[in-house]
Short mmCIF file of C-alpha atoms in Angstrom, two decimals:
data_model
loop_
_atom_site.label_atom_id
_atom_site.label_comp_id
_atom_site.label_asym_id
_atom_site.label_seq_id
_atom_site.Cartn_x
_atom_site.Cartn_y
_atom_site.Cartn_z
CA MET X 123 15.74 14.72 -4.67
CA ASP X 124 13.54 11.66 -5.06
CA GLU X 125 13.26 11.41 -1.27
CA ILE X 126 11.82 14.92 -0.85
CA THR X 127 8.03 15.21 -0.70
CA LEU X 128 5.61 18.12 -0.61
CA PRO X 129 4.54 17.34 2.99
CA MET X 130 8.22 17.55 3.99
CA ILE X 131 8.48 20.95 2.32
CA SER X 132 5.28 22.11 4.03
CA GLU X 133 6.66 21.07 7.39
CA ARG X 134 9.99 22.81 6.78
CA ALA X 135 8.22 25.98 5.60
CA GLU X 136 5.79 25.75 8.52
CA ILE X 137 2.72 26.07 6.30
CA PRO X 138 -0.33 23.77 5.96
CA ALA X 139 0.11 20.95 3.45
CA SER X 140 -3.16 22.00 1.83
CA SER X 141 -1.62 25.37 0.98
CA THR X 142 1.36 23.69 -0.67
CA TYR X 143 -0.86 21.47 -2.81
CA HIS X 144 -2.89 24.53 -3.78
CA PHE X 145 0.12 25.96 -5.61
CA PHE X 146 1.94 22.75 -6.58
CA SER X 147 0.07 19.61 -7.56
CA ASP X 148 3.22 17.50 -7.03
CA ILE X 149 6.90 17.87 -6.27
CA ARG X 150 7.88 17.97 -9.96
CA VAL X 151 5.80 21.10 -10.52
CA LEU X 152 7.59 22.75 -7.62
CA TYR X 153 10.97 21.75 -9.03
CA LYS X 154 10.07 23.22 -12.42
CA ASP X 155 9.07 26.50 -10.81
CA LEU X 156 12.29 26.53 -8.80
CA ALA X 157 14.31 25.84 -11.95
CA ARG X 158 12.74 28.87 -13.62
CA MET X 159 13.50 31.01 -10.58
CA ILE X 160 17.15 29.96 -10.65
CA THR X 161 17.38 30.76 -14.35
CA ASP X 162 15.84 34.18 -13.72
CA GLU X 163 18.48 34.82 -11.07
CA MET X 164 21.27 33.72 -13.41
CA SER X 165 20.01 36.03 -16.14
CA LEU X 166 20.66 39.00 -13.86
CA ILE X 167 24.40 38.32 -13.80
CA ALA X 168 24.91 36.95 -17.32
CA PRO X 169 24.99 40.26 -19.32
CA GLU X 170 28.24 41.54 -17.76
CA ILE X 171 31.38 40.35 -19.46
CA ILE X 172 34.92 41.47 -20.19
CA ALA X 173 35.56 43.03 -23.60
CA TYR X 174 38.40 40.79 -24.73
CA GLN X 175 40.17 41.28 -28.02
CA ARG X 176 39.37 37.68 -28.99
CA TRP X 177 35.74 36.66 -29.12
CA GLN X 178 36.76 33.18 -27.96
CA ASP X 179 37.94 34.63 -24.64
CA CYS X 180 34.75 36.65 -24.33
CA VAL X 181 32.62 33.52 -24.77
CA GLY X 182 34.90 31.66 -22.40
CA THR X 183 34.38 34.24 -19.68
CA PHE X 184 30.62 34.07 -20.26
CA ILE X 185 30.76 30.30 -19.71
CA GLN X 186 33.00 30.75 -16.68
CA THR X 187 30.39 33.08 -15.15
CA SER X 188 27.81 30.29 -15.28
CA ALA X 189 30.24 27.80 -13.78
CA ALA X 190 31.02 30.20 -10.92
CA TYR X 191 27.31 30.59 -10.20
CA PHE X 192 26.68 26.86 -10.13
CA ASN X 193 29.71 26.15 -7.97
CA SER X 194 28.53 28.76 -5.44
CA ASP X 195 24.98 27.38 -5.19
CA THR X 196 24.59 23.72 -4.29
CA ALA X 197 20.81 23.69 -4.80
CA ALA X 198 21.07 25.18 -8.28
CA ARG X 199 23.83 22.76 -9.19
CA GLN X 200 21.87 19.72 -8.04
CA LEU X 201 18.59 20.81 -9.61
CA LEU X 202 19.79 21.96 -13.03
CA LEU X 203 22.87 19.79 -13.53
CA GLY X 204 22.44 16.85 -11.18
CA PRO X 205 21.98 13.30 -12.51
CA GLN X 206 18.75 12.76 -10.56
CA THR X 207 16.91 15.66 -12.15
CA ALA X 208 14.41 14.70 -14.84
CA HIS X 209 14.88 16.15 -18.31
CA ASP X 210 11.60 18.06 -18.27
CA ILE X 211 12.66 19.89 -15.10
CA LYS X 212 15.98 20.92 -16.64
CA ARG X 213 14.15 21.91 -19.80
CA ALA X 214 11.81 24.16 -17.81
CA ALA X 215 14.80 26.30 -16.85
CA CYS X 216 15.26 27.27 -20.49
CA HIS X 217 11.79 28.86 -20.66
CA ASP X 218 11.79 27.62 -24.27
CA ASP X 219 12.67 31.14 -25.37
CA LEU X 220 16.43 30.85 -26.02
CA ARG X 221 16.95 33.71 -23.59
CA PHE X 222 20.57 32.99 -22.82
CA GLY X 223 21.33 32.51 -26.49
CA ALA X 224 19.97 36.01 -27.07
CA VAL X 225 22.08 37.38 -24.20
CA LEU X 226 25.29 35.91 -25.61
CA SER X 227 24.42 36.92 -29.17
CA ASN X 228 23.67 40.52 -28.13
CA LEU X 229 26.85 40.59 -26.09
CA LEU X 230 29.02 39.59 -29.04
CA GLU X 231 27.21 42.08 -31.28
CA SER X 232 27.87 44.87 -28.79
CA ILE X 233 31.62 44.23 -28.68
CA TYR X 234 32.51 42.94 -32.15
CA HIS X 235 31.56 43.37 -35.78
CA VAL X 236 29.86 40.01 -36.12
CA PRO X 237 29.23 38.74 -39.68
CA GLN X 238 25.65 38.09 -40.70
CA MET X 239 24.38 34.72 -39.52
CA ARG X 240 21.17 32.92 -40.35
CA ASP X 241 20.17 32.51 -36.69
CA PRO X 242 22.80 33.86 -34.28
CA ILE X 243 20.58 33.44 -31.21
CA LEU X 244 20.06 29.75 -31.91
CA ALA X 245 23.77 29.22 -32.56
CA CYS X 246 24.68 30.87 -29.25
CA PHE X 247 21.98 28.90 -27.46
CA TYR X 248 23.42 25.63 -28.78
CA ALA X 249 26.90 26.72 -27.70
CA ILE X 250 25.60 27.25 -24.16
CA GLN X 251 23.88 23.85 -24.20
CA ILE X 252 27.21 22.26 -25.14
CA ALA X 253 28.79 23.87 -22.09
CA ASP X 254 25.93 22.69 -19.89
CA THR X 255 26.54 19.12 -21.06
CA PHE X 256 30.12 19.27 -19.79
CA PHE X 257 28.89 20.91 -16.59
CA SER X 258 26.47 18.04 -16.01
CA LEU X 259 29.18 15.44 -16.61
CA SER X 260 31.44 17.20 -14.12
CA VAL X 261 28.70 17.33 -11.47
CA LEU X 262 28.00 13.64 -12.07
CA GLU X 263 31.65 12.67 -11.62
CA ASP X 264 32.90 15.17 -9.03
CA GLY X 265 29.89 16.96 -7.55
CA ILE X 266 31.10 20.34 -8.81
CA ILE X 267 32.31 21.90 -12.06
CA THR X 268 36.06 21.32 -12.03
CA ASP X 269 38.60 23.53 -13.79
CA GLN X 270 39.34 20.71 -16.20
CA MET X 271 35.69 20.30 -17.23
CA LEU X 272 35.24 24.06 -17.40
CA ASP X 273 38.07 24.15 -19.93
CA GLN X 274 36.35 21.40 -21.93
CA ALA X 275 33.05 23.30 -21.78
CA ILE X 276 34.73 26.44 -23.14
CA LEU X 277 36.51 24.44 -25.83
CA GLY X 278 33.27 22.79 -26.91
CA SER X 279 31.31 26.04 -27.03
CA THR X 280 33.93 28.07 -28.87
CA SER X 281 34.67 25.23 -31.29
CA TYR X 282 31.00 25.08 -32.19
CA LEU X 283 30.74 28.84 -32.71
CA ALA X 284 33.90 28.74 -34.82
CA ASN X 285 31.77 27.12 -37.50
CA TYR X 286 29.97 30.46 -37.83
CA LEU X 287 32.52 33.05 -36.72
CA PRO X 288 35.98 33.77 -38.17
CA PRO X 289 39.02 33.34 -35.89
CA ILE X 290 39.32 37.11 -35.43
CA LEU X 291 36.55 39.70 -35.18
CA GLU X 292 37.09 43.43 -35.33
CA MET X 293 36.13 45.20 -32.11
CA ARG X 294 33.67 48.07 -32.07
CA ASN X 295 34.31 51.62 -30.90
CA SER X 296 38.05 51.16 -30.39
CA MET X 297 37.50 49.36 -27.09
CA PRO X 298 40.58 48.86 -24.90
CA VAL X 299 42.22 45.52 -25.53
CA LYS X 300 41.85 42.92 -22.80
CA HIS X 301 44.05 39.83 -22.71
CA PRO X 302 42.96 36.81 -20.66
CA GLY X 303 44.98 36.15 -17.54
CA ARG X 304 45.78 32.73 -16.16
CA ARG X 305 42.90 31.35 -14.10
CA THR X 306 44.32 30.53 -10.69
CA SER X 307 41.39 30.15 -8.34
CA GLY X 308 39.09 27.85 -10.26
CA ALA X 309 35.60 28.01 -11.69
CA GLY X 310 34.11 29.11 -8.41
CA ASP X 311 35.94 32.46 -8.36
CA ALA X 312 33.69 35.26 -9.61
CA GLY X 313 35.92 38.03 -8.31
CA ILE X 314 37.36 38.57 -11.78
CA PHE X 315 34.14 40.33 -12.75
CA LYS X 316 34.47 42.91 -9.99
CA THR X 317 38.02 44.06 -10.73
CA ARG X 318 38.03 44.56 -14.48
CA LYS X 319 36.15 46.88 -16.78
CA THR X 320 32.99 45.26 -18.10
CA VAL X 321 30.49 45.88 -20.85
CA SER X 322 26.79 45.74 -20.07
CA VAL X 323 24.19 44.56 -22.56
CA ALA X 324 20.77 46.10 -22.14
#
C-alpha cells in the first residue's frame, strides 16, 4: 500500500492526475473513502442471519458472515485488516456511528427476548471490534482469516456479550429451532446463507 501513489492510480484509471487531486488531496484520503465504501457494501449483507435457538450461534454466524466477505475480497482484507493500513484509515470504516453494533443489536432483539441493557448497541459494537482484532491477527500471520482464528473471534465476541446476556434467551414468535451444523468449508464459504431460512432486520 505504501508504494501506491495517486499518479499511479490516475494512470491506471486513465484520467488526468489533476482530476484525481481535485477529489483526493493525498492517497490516505482516497483510502479512507474506499474504506467507507467497503463498509457500506458490507452493511448490505450483514442484516441477514440464521435464527438459531442459541444467541451465541446467531452471533457466531454474524461474525462468520464478515469473515466470508473479507476472505472473498483481497482489497477489502488488505485495506481494513492488513498490517500496513494506518489506524485512522481503519477507523474511517466505522463511520463513528456504531452502525454494525446497531445491526447486531437489532438482529438479536428481533429474534430473542433480550433483557434490558444500558447500551446494547455499544456492547455489540465492542463485540464486533473484538472479532476484528482476531481477524487482523490472522491476516497478519496467514494473509487470510483462517478457521482457527475465526473460532477465536467468535469465542471472544460471545464471551464478551455473555457479560450482558444470560446463557439462554427465549426466542420470539415461536421461531423454528435451528441448530448449528459443523463448518466444513471454512470461513470463506458464504453458501450457508443461501440454503437456510433467514431473518431480515429492517
